[in-house]
PDB file of C-alpha atoms in Angstrom:
ATOM      1  CA  UNK A   1     116.501  54.776 101.102  1.00  0.00           C
ATOM      2  CA  UNK A   2     117.932  54.494 104.584  1.00  0.00           C
ATOM      3  CA  UNK A   3     120.435  57.296 104.052  1.00  0.00           C
ATOM      4  CA  UNK A   4     117.683  59.638 102.766  1.00  0.00           C
ATOM      5  CA  UNK A   5     115.698  58.989 105.943  1.00  0.00           C
ATOM      6  CA  UNK A   6     118.730  59.720 108.113  1.00  0.00           C
ATOM      7  CA  UNK A   7     119.480  62.923 106.172  1.00  0.00           C
ATOM      8  CA  UNK A   8     115.867  64.080 106.474  1.00  0.00           C
ATOM      9  CA  UNK A   9     115.957  63.422 110.218  1.00  0.00           C
ATOM     10  CA  UNK A  10     119.210  65.357 110.609  1.00  0.00           C
ATOM     11  CA  UNK A  11     117.848  68.294 108.611  1.00  0.00           C
ATOM     12  CA  UNK A  12     114.654  68.289 110.706  1.00  0.00           C
ATOM     13  CA  UNK A  13     116.642  68.242 113.965  1.00  0.00           C
ATOM     14  CA  UNK A  14     118.921  71.086 112.830  1.00  0.00           C
ATOM     15  CA  UNK A  15     115.928  73.149 111.703  1.00  0.00           C
ATOM     16  CA  UNK A  16     114.158  72.547 115.017  1.00  0.00           C
ATOM     17  CA  UNK A  17     117.271  73.554 116.979  1.00  0.00           C
ATOM     18  CA  UNK A  18     117.661  76.757 114.946  1.00  0.00           C
ATOM     19  CA  UNK A  19     113.971  77.663 115.434  1.00  0.00           C
ATOM     20  CA  UNK A  20     114.158  77.073 119.197  1.00  0.00           C
ATOM     21  CA  UNK A  21     117.365  79.126 119.505  1.00  0.00           C
ATOM     22  CA  UNK A  22     115.884  81.943 117.426  1.00  0.00           C
ATOM     23  CA  UNK A  23     112.751  82.100 119.550  1.00  0.00           C
ATOM     24  CA  UNK A  24     114.778  82.085 122.783  1.00  0.00           C
ATOM     25  CA  UNK A  25     117.279  84.711 121.660  1.00  0.00           C
ATOM     26  CA  UNK A  26     114.754  87.051 120.024  1.00  0.00           C
ATOM     27  CA  UNK A  27     112.697  87.676 123.161  1.00  0.00           C
ATOM     28  CA  UNK A  28     112.956  91.232 124.426  1.00  0.00           C
ATOM     29  CA  UNK A  29     113.646  91.236 128.132  1.00  0.00           C
ATOM     30  CA  UNK A  30     112.789  94.880 128.738  1.00  0.00           C
ATOM     31  CA  UNK A  31     109.644  96.537 127.447  1.00  0.00           C
ATOM     32  CA  UNK A  32     110.307 100.230 127.815  1.00  0.00           C
ATOM     33  CA  UNK A  33     107.250 102.476 127.370  1.00  0.00           C
ATOM     34  CA  UNK A  34     109.286 105.234 125.741  1.00  0.00           C
ATOM     35  CA  UNK A  35     110.960 102.907 123.272  1.00  0.00           C
ATOM     36  CA  UNK A  36     107.751 101.194 122.225  1.00  0.00           C
ATOM     37  CA  UNK A  37     105.784 104.414 121.738  1.00  0.00           C
ATOM     38  CA  UNK A  38     105.824 106.292 118.421  1.00  0.00           C
ATOM     39  CA  UNK A  39     108.367 109.096 118.248  1.00  0.00           C
ATOM     40  CA  UNK A  40     106.968 112.548 117.585  1.00  0.00           C
ATOM     41  CA  UNK A  41     109.740 115.127 118.108  1.00  0.00           C
ATOM     42  CA  UNK A  42     110.093 114.295 121.785  1.00  0.00           C
ATOM     43  CA  UNK A  43     106.468 115.142 122.578  1.00  0.00           C
ATOM     44  CA  UNK A  44     103.641 112.784 123.421  1.00  0.00           C
ATOM     45  CA  UNK A  45     101.735 111.798 120.274  1.00  0.00           C
ATOM     46  CA  UNK A  46      98.762 114.022 119.587  1.00  0.00           C
ATOM     47  CA  UNK A  47      96.670 111.114 118.350  1.00  0.00           C
ATOM     48  CA  UNK A  48      96.799 107.362 118.114  1.00  0.00           C
ATOM     49  CA  UNK A  49      99.415 105.946 115.769  1.00  0.00           C
ATOM     50  CA  UNK A  50      97.033 103.129 114.888  1.00  0.00           C
ATOM     51  CA  UNK A  51      94.792 104.891 112.409  1.00  0.00           C
ATOM     52  CA  UNK A  52      92.089 102.784 110.744  1.00  0.00           C
ATOM     53  CA  UNK A  53      93.166 101.243 107.461  1.00  0.00           C
ATOM     54  CA  UNK A  54      91.171 102.155 104.360  1.00  0.00           C
ATOM     55  CA  UNK A  55      89.840  98.995 102.743  1.00  0.00           C
ATOM     56  CA  UNK A  56      88.974 100.962  99.601  1.00  0.00           C
ATOM     57  CA  UNK A  57      92.612 102.017  99.189  1.00  0.00           C
ATOM     58  CA  UNK A  58      93.724  98.414  99.699  1.00  0.00           C
ATOM     59  CA  UNK A  59      91.355  97.179  96.978  1.00  0.00           C
ATOM     60  CA  UNK A  60      92.534  99.849  94.522  1.00  0.00           C
ATOM     61  CA  UNK A  61      96.156  98.910  95.282  1.00  0.00           C
ATOM     62  CA  UNK A  62      95.469  95.195  94.680  1.00  0.00           C
ATOM     63  CA  UNK A  63      93.691  95.937  91.396  1.00  0.00           C
ATOM     64  CA  UNK A  64      96.621  98.127  90.338  1.00  0.00           C
ATOM     65  CA  UNK A  65      99.104  95.358  91.140  1.00  0.00           C
ATOM     66  CA  UNK A  66      97.102  92.770  89.215  1.00  0.00           C
ATOM     67  CA  UNK A  67      96.887  94.928  86.108  1.00  0.00           C
ATOM     68  CA  UNK A  68     100.525  95.968  86.466  1.00  0.00           C
ATOM     69  CA  UNK A  69     101.644  92.337  86.441  1.00  0.00           C
ATOM     70  CA  UNK A  70      99.461  91.663  83.426  1.00  0.00           C
ATOM     71  CA  UNK A  71     101.082  94.564  81.580  1.00  0.00           C
ATOM     72  CA  UNK A  72     104.431  92.938  82.337  1.00  0.00           C
ATOM     73  CA  UNK A  73     103.057  89.760  80.728  1.00  0.00           C
ATOM     74  CA  UNK A  74     101.825  91.609  77.635  1.00  0.00           C
ATOM     75  CA  UNK A  75     105.142  93.352  76.891  1.00  0.00           C
ATOM     76  CA  UNK A  76     107.054  90.166  75.921  1.00  0.00           C
ATOM     77  CA  UNK A  77     104.262  89.310  73.498  1.00  0.00           C
ATOM     78  CA  UNK A  78     105.415  92.219  71.358  1.00  0.00           C
ATOM     79  CA  UNK A  79     108.946  90.845  71.267  1.00  0.00           C
ATOM     80  CA  UNK A  80     107.932  87.341  70.126  1.00  0.00           C
ATOM     81  CA  UNK A  81     105.707  88.439  67.245  1.00  0.00           C
ATOM     82  CA  UNK A  82     108.596  87.931  64.779  1.00  0.00           C
ATOM     83  CA  UNK A  83     109.252  84.366  65.892  1.00  0.00           C
ATOM     84  CA  UNK A  84     105.727  82.941  66.188  1.00  0.00           C
ATOM     85  CA  UNK A  85     102.814  82.072  63.973  1.00  0.00           C
ATOM     86  CA  UNK A  86     100.774  85.261  63.466  1.00  0.00           C
ATOM     87  CA  UNK A  87      97.420  83.455  63.822  1.00  0.00           C
ATOM     88  CA  UNK A  88      98.338  81.777  67.107  1.00  0.00           C
ATOM     89  CA  UNK A  89      99.971  84.959  68.412  1.00  0.00           C
ATOM     90  CA  UNK A  90      96.958  87.142  67.588  1.00  0.00           C
ATOM     91  CA  UNK A  91      94.512  84.589  69.043  1.00  0.00           C
ATOM     92  CA  UNK A  92      96.514  84.329  72.283  1.00  0.00           C
ATOM     93  CA  UNK A  93      96.933  88.094  72.547  1.00  0.00           C
ATOM     94  CA  UNK A  94      93.270  88.834  71.929  1.00  0.00           C
ATOM     95  CA  UNK A  95      92.187  86.109  74.373  1.00  0.00           C
ATOM     96  CA  UNK A  96      94.458  87.565  77.055  1.00  0.00           C
ATOM     97  CA  UNK A  97      93.223  91.122  76.438  1.00  0.00           C
ATOM     98  CA  UNK A  98      89.566  89.989  76.465  1.00  0.00           C
ATOM     99  CA  UNK A  99      90.127  88.353  79.869  1.00  0.00           C
ATOM    100  CA  UNK A 100      91.709  91.597  81.127  1.00  0.00           C
ATOM    101  CA  UNK A 101      88.821  93.688  79.805  1.00  0.00           C
ATOM    102  CA  UNK A 102      86.280  91.300  81.337  1.00  0.00           C
ATOM    103  CA  UNK A 103      88.032  91.645  84.699  1.00  0.00           C
ATOM    104  CA  UNK A 104      88.119  95.424  84.361  1.00  0.00           C
ATOM    105  CA  UNK A 105      84.420  95.509  83.468  1.00  0.00           C
ATOM    106  CA  UNK A 106      83.605  93.305  86.460  1.00  0.00           C
ATOM    107  CA  UNK A 107      85.563  95.553  88.836  1.00  0.00           C
ATOM    108  CA  UNK A 108      83.898  98.637  87.361  1.00  0.00           C
ATOM    109  CA  UNK A 109      80.446  97.038  87.581  1.00  0.00           C
ATOM    110  CA  UNK A 110      81.017  96.055  91.239  1.00  0.00           C
ATOM    111  CA  UNK A 111      82.045  99.623  92.087  1.00  0.00           C
ATOM    112  CA  UNK A 112      85.597  98.767  93.156  1.00  0.00           C
ATOM    113  CA  UNK A 113      87.087 101.496  90.965  1.00  0.00           C
ATOM    114  CA  UNK A 114      85.103 104.378  92.438  1.00  0.00           C
ATOM    115  CA  UNK A 115      87.287 106.077  94.999  1.00  0.00           C
ATOM    116  CA  UNK A 116      84.712 108.351  96.595  1.00  0.00           C
ATOM    117  CA  UNK A 117      81.502 106.864  97.945  1.00  0.00           C
TER     118      UNK A 117
END
């Protein structure tokens, strides 16, 4: 018990030292206006580089990622059909697909899938 406490203390001290050194060494001493501005072929930028972010695009991207991950979860179900009980496999598959369809219906009903509004 005593050695675990000593090891935890040593690890904490080493981590603290590394974090302090990283924060000291990563500070930029010189903030040059030309280096921090966006590069546009040597000319001054014609407009701000900080354009407003489209929340609608973000929501569509998140929905795409969620359904993409769920497709990746469905694909192995096809591979295990030979090795599992057909009743349990079909019940699990249909339950999973019903949850996906309910989520899709909810997103459609809330208007999250309409791009132009």
